[in-house]
Coordinates of C-alpha atoms and ligand atoms in Angstrom, one line a residue:
M228 CA 0.0 0.0 0.0
S229 CA 1.4 3.4 -0.9
L230 CA 1.8 6.2 1.6
R231 CA -1.0 8.1 -0.2
E232 CA -3.4 5.2 0.1
R233 CA -2.5 4.8 3.7
L234 CA -3.2 8.5 4.4
A235 CA -6.5 8.2 2.5
G236 CA -7.4 5.3 4.7
L237 CA -6.5 7.2 7.8
T238 CA -8.7 10.2 6.9
A239 CA -11.5 8.2 5.3
V240 CA -13.3 7.9 8.6
F241 CA -13.5 11.7 8.8
R242 CA -15.0 12.1 5.4
Q243 CA -18.0 9.9 6.0
S244 CA -21.3 10.6 7.5
G245 CA -24.3 8.5 8.2
P246 CA -25.5 5.8 10.6
L247 CA -23.1 3.3 12.1
E248 CA -24.1 -0.3 11.5
P249 CA -24.0 -2.2 14.8
G250 CA -21.9 -5.3 15.2
R251 CA -19.1 -4.3 12.9
G252 CA -16.9 -2.6 15.4
R253 CA -17.3 0.8 13.8
A254 CA -18.8 2.7 16.7
T255 CA -16.4 1.2 19.3
G256 CA -13.6 1.6 16.8
I257 CA -14.3 5.3 16.4
V258 CA -14.5 5.7 20.2
A259 CA -11.1 3.9 20.6
F260 CA -9.6 5.9 17.7
S261 CA -10.9 9.2 19.1
L262 CA -9.7 8.4 22.6
G263 CA -6.3 7.4 21.1
I264 CA -5.9 10.8 19.4
L265 CA -7.0 12.6 22.6
A266 CA -4.5 10.5 24.6
V267 CA -1.6 11.5 22.4
L268 CA -2.7 15.1 22.6
A269 CA -3.1 14.9 26.4
V270 CA 0.5 13.5 26.7
L271 CA 1.7 16.4 24.6
A272 CA -0.1 18.8 26.9
F273 CA 1.7 17.2 29.9
H274 CA 5.0 17.6 28.1
F275 CA 4.5 21.2 27.1
P276 CA 2.0 22.7 29.6
Q277 CA 3.2 26.2 29.1
Y278 CA 2.2 26.2 25.4
L279 CA -0.7 23.7 25.3
T280 CA -2.8 24.4 28.4
T281 CA -5.0 27.3 29.5
P282 CA -3.8 29.2 32.6
E283 CA -7.3 30.0 33.7
L284 CA -8.2 26.3 33.6
R285 CA -5.0 24.8 35.0
R286 CA -5.5 26.8 38.2
Q287 CA -8.8 25.0 38.7
Y288 CA -8.0 21.4 38.2
D289 CA -5.8 18.9 39.9
P290 CA -3.2 17.3 37.5
A291 CA -3.3 14.0 39.6
I292 CA -7.0 13.5 38.6
L293 CA -6.3 14.3 35.0
R294 CA -3.5 11.7 35.0
E295 CA -6.1 9.1 36.2
V296 CA -8.5 10.3 33.5
L297 CA -5.8 9.9 30.9
L298 CA -4.9 6.4 32.1
F299 CA -8.6 5.4 32.2
G300 CA -9.1 6.7 28.6
M301 CA -6.0 4.8 27.4
V302 CA -7.2 1.5 29.1
V303 CA -10.7 1.9 27.6
A304 CA -9.4 2.7 24.1
G305 CA -6.8 -0.1 24.2
G306 CA -9.4 -2.6 25.5
L307 CA -12.0 -1.7 22.8
A308 CA -9.4 -1.8 20.1
I309 CA -8.0 -5.2 21.2
A310 CA -11.4 -6.7 21.6
N311 CA -12.4 -5.6 18.1
L312 CA -9.1 -6.8 16.6
V313 CA -9.4 -10.2 18.3
R314 CA -12.8 -10.6 16.7
G315 CA -11.5 -9.4 13.4
R316 CA -13.7 -6.3 13.2
N317 CA -12.6 -3.2 11.4
R318 CA -8.9 -4.0 11.5
R319 CA -7.6 -0.8 10.0
L320 CA -9.5 1.6 12.4
N321 CA -8.9 -0.5 15.5
G322 CA -5.3 -1.1 14.5
M323 CA -4.7 2.7 14.2
A324 CA -6.4 3.2 17.6
L325 CA -4.1 0.7 19.2
G326 CA -1.1 2.3 17.5
L327 CA -2.1 5.7 18.9
I328 CA -2.4 4.3 22.4
A329 CA 1.0 2.7 22.1
L330 CA 2.4 6.0 20.9
A331 CA 0.8 7.8 23.9
A332 CA 2.3 5.2 26.2
A333 CA 5.7 5.5 24.5
M334 CA 5.7 9.2 25.0
G335 CA 5.3 8.7 28.8
G336 CA 1.6 8.2 29.1
H337 CA 0.1 9.4 32.3
R338 CA 3.5 9.5 34.0
V339 CA 5.0 12.5 32.3
P340 CA 6.5 14.7 35.0
V341 CA 5.5 18.3 35.1
G342 CA 8.0 20.8 36.6
D343 CA 7.7 24.5 37.1
F344 CA 6.9 26.5 34.0
P345 CA 6.3 30.2 33.2
D346 CA 2.7 31.4 33.2
N347 CA 2.7 34.0 30.5
T348 CA 3.6 32.2 27.3
P349 CA 1.3 32.3 24.3
Y350 CA -0.6 29.1 24.2
L351 CA -3.3 26.9 22.6
G352 CA -6.1 25.7 24.7
L353 CA -5.5 22.0 24.0
D354 CA -6.5 21.0 27.6
W355 CA -9.8 22.9 27.2
F356 CA -10.4 21.1 23.8
I357 CA -9.7 17.6 25.2
L358 CA -11.7 18.1 28.4
D359 CA -14.7 19.8 26.8
L360 CA -14.8 17.3 23.9
L361 CA -14.8 14.4 26.4
G362 CA -17.3 15.9 28.7
S363 CA -19.7 17.4 26.1
S364 CA -19.7 14.3 23.8
L365 CA -20.4 12.1 26.8
V366 CA -23.2 14.3 28.2
F367 CA -24.9 15.5 25.0
I368 CA -24.7 12.3 23.0
A369 CA -26.2 10.5 26.0
I370 CA -29.1 13.0 26.2
E371 CA -29.6 12.9 22.5
K372 CA -29.9 9.1 22.5
L373 CA -32.1 9.1 25.6
I374 CA -34.7 11.6 24.4
P375 CA -34.1 12.1 20.7
L376 CA -36.1 14.5 18.6
R377 CA -35.1 12.9 15.3
R378 CA -34.3 9.3 16.2
D379 CA -32.9 8.4 12.8
Q380 CA -30.4 11.3 12.8
P381 CA -26.9 9.8 13.2
V382 CA -24.2 11.3 15.4
F383 CA -22.1 11.6 12.2
R384 CA -24.8 13.4 10.2
P385 CA -23.9 15.4 7.1
G386 CA -21.8 18.5 7.8
W387 CA -20.5 17.3 11.2
Q388 CA -16.9 17.8 10.0
T389 CA -17.6 21.6 9.6
D390 CA -19.0 21.9 13.1
F391 CA -16.3 19.8 14.6
T392 CA -13.6 22.0 13.0
H393 CA -15.4 25.1 14.5
F394 CA -15.3 23.3 17.8
I395 CA -11.6 22.5 17.6
V396 CA -10.5 26.0 16.5
N397 CA -12.8 27.8 19.0
H398 CA -11.3 25.8 21.8
L399 CA -7.6 26.0 20.7
L400 CA -7.9 29.8 20.3
V401 CA -9.5 30.3 23.7
G402 CA -6.4 32.1 24.8
L403 CA -6.5 34.6 22.0
A404 CA -10.2 35.2 22.5
L405 CA -9.7 35.7 26.2
L406 CA -6.9 38.2 25.5
V407 CA -9.0 40.2 23.1
V408 CA -12.0 40.1 25.3
N409 CA -10.0 41.2 28.5
F410 CA -8.2 43.9 26.6
A411 CA -11.5 45.3 25.2
I412 CA -13.2 45.2 28.5
H413 CA -10.5 46.8 30.6
R414 CA -9.2 49.3 28.1
L415 CA -12.4 50.4 26.5
L416 CA -14.9 50.3 29.3
G417 CA -12.9 51.8 32.2
W418 CA -14.9 55.1 31.9
A419 CA -18.2 53.3 32.5
V420 CA -17.2 51.8 35.8
W421 CA -18.9 53.4 38.8
E422 CA -17.6 51.8 42.0
P423 CA -20.7 52.3 44.3
L424 CA -22.9 50.4 41.7
R425 CA -20.3 47.6 41.5
A426 CA -20.2 47.3 45.2
A427 CA -24.0 47.1 45.4
V428 CA -24.3 44.5 42.7
G429 CA -21.4 42.4 43.9
G430 CA -22.7 42.5 47.4
L431 CA -26.1 40.9 46.6
P432 CA -26.7 37.4 47.9
F433 CA -25.6 34.6 45.5
V434 CA -29.0 33.4 44.1
P435 CA -30.6 36.8 43.3
Q436 CA -27.2 38.0 42.0
L437 CA -27.0 35.1 39.7
L438 CA -30.6 35.6 38.4
L439 CA -29.9 39.2 37.8
L440 CA -26.7 38.4 36.0
L441 CA -28.5 35.9 33.8
L442 CA -31.2 38.4 33.0
V443 CA -28.7 41.2 32.2
A444 CA -26.5 38.8 30.1
D445 CA -29.6 37.6 28.1
L446 CA -30.8 41.2 27.6
V447 CA -27.4 42.0 26.1
Q448 CA -27.3 38.8 24.2
Y449 CA -30.9 39.4 22.9
W450 CA -30.0 42.8 21.4
T451 CA -26.6 41.9 20.0
H452 CA -28.2 38.8 18.5
R453 CA -31.0 40.9 17.0
A454 CA -28.5 43.3 15.6
Y455 CA -26.7 40.4 14.0
H456 CA -29.9 39.6 12.2
E457 CA -31.2 43.1 11.3
V458 CA -27.9 44.8 10.3
P459 CA -26.9 43.5 6.9
F460 CA -23.2 43.8 7.5
L461 CA -23.5 41.8 10.7
W462 CA -25.7 39.1 9.1
R463 CA -22.8 38.2 6.9
F464 CA -21.1 36.8 10.0
H465 CA -24.1 35.4 11.8
A466 CA -25.3 33.6 8.7
V467 CA -22.5 31.1 9.4
H468 CA -24.3 30.0 12.6
H469 CA -27.6 29.7 10.7
S470 CA -26.3 27.6 7.9
A471 CA -26.6 24.3 9.8
Q472 CA -29.2 22.1 8.2
H473 CA -29.2 19.4 10.8
M474 CA -29.6 20.3 14.5
D475 CA -27.6 18.7 17.2
W476 CA -25.3 19.8 20.1
M477 CA -22.3 20.4 17.8
V478 CA -24.2 23.2 15.9
G479 CA -23.6 25.4 19.0
S480 CA -19.9 25.6 17.9
R481 CA -20.7 26.8 14.4
L482 CA -19.9 30.5 14.8
H483 CA -17.8 33.0 13.0
L484 CA -14.8 34.0 15.1
F485 CA -15.7 37.7 14.8
E486 CA -19.1 37.0 16.2
L487 CA -17.7 34.8 19.0
V488 CA -15.4 37.5 20.2
T489 CA -17.8 40.6 19.8
T490 CA -20.7 38.9 21.5
R491 CA -18.5 37.9 24.4
V492 CA -17.0 41.4 24.7
A493 CA -20.5 42.8 24.8
I494 CA -21.9 40.5 27.4
L495 CA -18.8 40.2 29.6
G496 CA -18.2 43.9 29.3
V497 CA -21.6 44.8 30.7
L498 CA -21.2 42.2 33.5
H499 CA -17.8 43.6 34.3
V500 CA -19.1 47.2 34.5
L501 CA -21.9 46.2 36.8
G502 CA -19.5 44.4 39.1
F503 CA -20.9 40.9 39.5
A504 CA -18.9 38.8 42.0
K505 CA -16.6 36.0 40.9
E506 CA -18.8 33.2 42.2
A507 CA -21.8 34.5 40.2
M508 CA -19.6 34.9 37.1
D509 CA -18.2 31.3 37.5
A510 CA -21.7 29.9 37.8
Y511 CA -22.8 31.9 34.7
I512 CA -19.9 30.5 32.6
V513 CA -21.0 26.9 33.5
I514 CA -24.7 27.7 32.9
V515 CA -24.2 29.4 29.6
G516 CA -21.7 26.7 28.5
F517 CA -24.4 24.1 29.0
H518 CA -27.5 26.0 28.0
A519 CA -26.1 27.5 24.7
V520 CA -25.1 24.0 23.5
F521 CA -28.1 22.2 24.8
N522 CA -30.5 24.6 22.9
H523 CA -29.2 23.1 19.6
A524 CA -29.3 19.5 20.7
N525 CA -31.4 16.9 18.8
V526 CA -33.7 16.3 21.8
R527 CA -37.3 16.4 22.6
L528 CA -38.0 17.5 26.2
P529 CA -41.0 16.1 28.0
E530 CA -44.4 17.8 27.2
F531 CA -44.2 19.6 30.5
F532 CA -41.6 22.0 29.1
N533 CA -43.9 22.9 26.3
R534 CA -46.6 24.3 28.5
A535 CA -47.1 27.5 30.5
P536 CA -45.3 28.7 32.6
L537 CA -42.1 27.0 31.6
K538 CA -42.7 27.5 27.9
Y539 CA -42.7 31.3 28.4
L540 CA -39.9 31.3 31.0
L541 CA -37.0 29.2 29.7
V542 CA -35.4 28.8 26.3
T543 CA -35.5 25.1 25.4
P544 CA -34.4 23.3 22.3
D545 CA -38.0 23.7 21.0
F546 CA -37.6 27.4 21.2
H547 CA -34.1 27.7 19.7
H548 CA -34.7 25.1 16.9
W549 CA -37.4 27.5 15.7
H550 CA -34.7 30.2 15.6
H551 CA -32.7 28.1 13.2
S552 CA -35.7 27.3 11.0
S553 CA -35.8 28.5 7.3
E554 CA -39.7 28.6 7.5
R555 CA -41.2 32.0 6.9
E556 CA -42.9 32.3 10.3
A557 CA -39.6 31.7 12.1
I558 CA -37.3 34.2 10.3
D559 CA -35.8 36.8 12.7
R560 CA -37.6 35.3 15.7
N561 CA -36.7 33.7 19.1
Y562 CA -33.5 35.5 19.9
A563 CA -33.1 34.8 23.6
A564 CA -30.6 32.3 24.9
H565 CA -31.9 31.8 28.5
F566 CA -35.3 33.5 29.0
A567 CA -38.0 33.0 26.5
F568 CA -40.1 35.8 27.9
L569 CA -37.7 38.4 26.4
D570 CA -39.0 37.5 22.9
H571 CA -42.6 37.6 24.1
L572 CA -41.9 41.0 25.7
F573 CA -40.2 42.4 22.6
G574 CA -42.7 40.8 20.2
T575 CA -40.3 38.5 18.4
A576 CA -41.5 35.1 19.6
V577 CA -42.5 32.4 17.1
K578 CA -46.2 31.7 17.4
S579 CA -46.7 28.3 15.8
D580 CA -49.0 25.4 16.7
R581 CA -46.3 23.0 15.8
R582 CA -43.7 22.1 18.4
F583 CA -40.7 21.9 16.1
P584 CA -40.0 23.3 12.6
G585 CA -39.5 21.0 9.7
T586 CA -36.5 22.6 7.9
Y587 CA -33.3 24.4 9.1
G588 CA -30.8 26.6 7.4
V589 CA -30.5 30.0 5.6
L590 CA -33.1 30.9 2.9
G591 CA -31.4 30.2 -0.4
D592 CA -28.8 28.0 1.1
Y593 CA -25.9 30.2 0.0
M594 CA -23.4 29.3 2.8
P595 CA -20.5 27.1 1.7
E596 CA -19.6 24.1 3.9
G597 CA -16.1 24.0 5.6
F598 CA -14.6 26.0 8.3
V599 CA -12.2 28.2 6.3
R600 CA -14.8 29.0 3.6
Q601 CA -17.2 30.1 6.3
Q602 CA -14.6 32.3 8.0
L603 CA -14.0 34.0 4.6
F604 CA -17.6 34.2 3.7
P605 CA -18.5 37.6 5.1
F606 CA -15.6 39.2 3.1
T607 CA -16.4 37.5 -0.2
W608 CA -20.2 37.3 -0.3
K609 CA -21.8 39.4 -3.1
G610 CA -25.3 38.9 -1.8
Ligands
LIG248 ZN1 -29.5 34.0 15.0
LIG249 ZN1 -28.2 28.8 17.5

C-alpha cells in the first residue's frame, strides 16, 4: 500500500457521515480511535503545559486527577481496540487506535513529570479542547440518545466535520479570544465603571445576584443577536451559525470567530461594568456553556416544558430550533438564549401550533460548507 493510500485510509473515517451499523466494530472503533488521538494530545499537553494548556483552567483542576482520566481513557481505548481486533472487526481503524495508544504510552503516558513553568507564554487551549470534547460528547450524545427529537439522525450526520472544526478552533484559540475580550473590557470600558454600583451589585446574595446576572446577560445577548440579524453587515457573519441544516449539540460551535469575540465582549463587558462577583460569574460560565449548547441538541424534552409557565420562561431546544428554521414564520424570531419571555416581551416570539420546525438553514442555502470558507464568507459574499 502506498503512503498516499495509507493516508487516504487514515482520513476516510472523517469524510464519512451516516449511521453506524451495529456489530461491525465501527462505533467502538471510532470511540477507541478518538480516545487514542486525545490520549496522544493529552500526553503532549503534559510535556508542554506552558504552550498547550490554559492558565485560567489549570489553576482550577488537579493534575493528579487528569492523569487518572488519561490512564482510564487509554485503558478503555486499548481494551476496545484489542477486543475488536481479536474478533477481526474493522482491523484498520482499530489497528490505528491501538497504534495511537502505544504512541501515547511510549511518550510517557500518564506519568510525564510536570515541573515549574512560566505562566505567561502564548498558548493553545489543548486541555480545554480535550476536556470539553470528552465531557460534552459524553453528556450531550447520551441525552440525544435518551430523548431524541429525530431518532434516525446519526451522530455523524452530514456536515458534522464543519461543526467539529469550528469546535476545535474555538477551543484552541480560547487564549487569543480571552486576550482580546479582556483587553477590550479593561481598556475600552474603564470610563463606565462606577464603584458604588459595582459594590451594590457584587454585594447581593448569591441566588438573586445570579438571576440578575442571567437576565442582564440575556438582555445584552438578545439585542446583540437581534442586531446580527437586522444589520446586513453583521448578518454576513451570523449567517454562518444559521447555515446548519441538521440540528444537534455540535451546531452550537458553528460560529464565525468575529461574532464569537464581539458577543463575548458585549456580554462580559456589561457584566464587568456592573461588578458581579466572581462566584456568580463562574456559575454563569458553567450555565451558559451548557445552555447554549443544549439549545441546539437533537432532543425532545417532556411535554411539561412545552406548557405554561415553563414554555414562556425558559429557552428550550424547541424554542431555539425555531430560531434556526428556514420557514417563513420563524425568520428573525426567538433571539433569547436563556429567558423565552424576552422574545414575548419584545414581540419576536415564534407563534406556531407545531412544536418543532421541519426545515433548518438560511433561505437560499448560500453558505459554503467547511470552516475556512465560512470564516472567509463575510468578506467574499456578493449577496
Ligand atoms: Zn441567530
Ligand atoms: Zn443557535
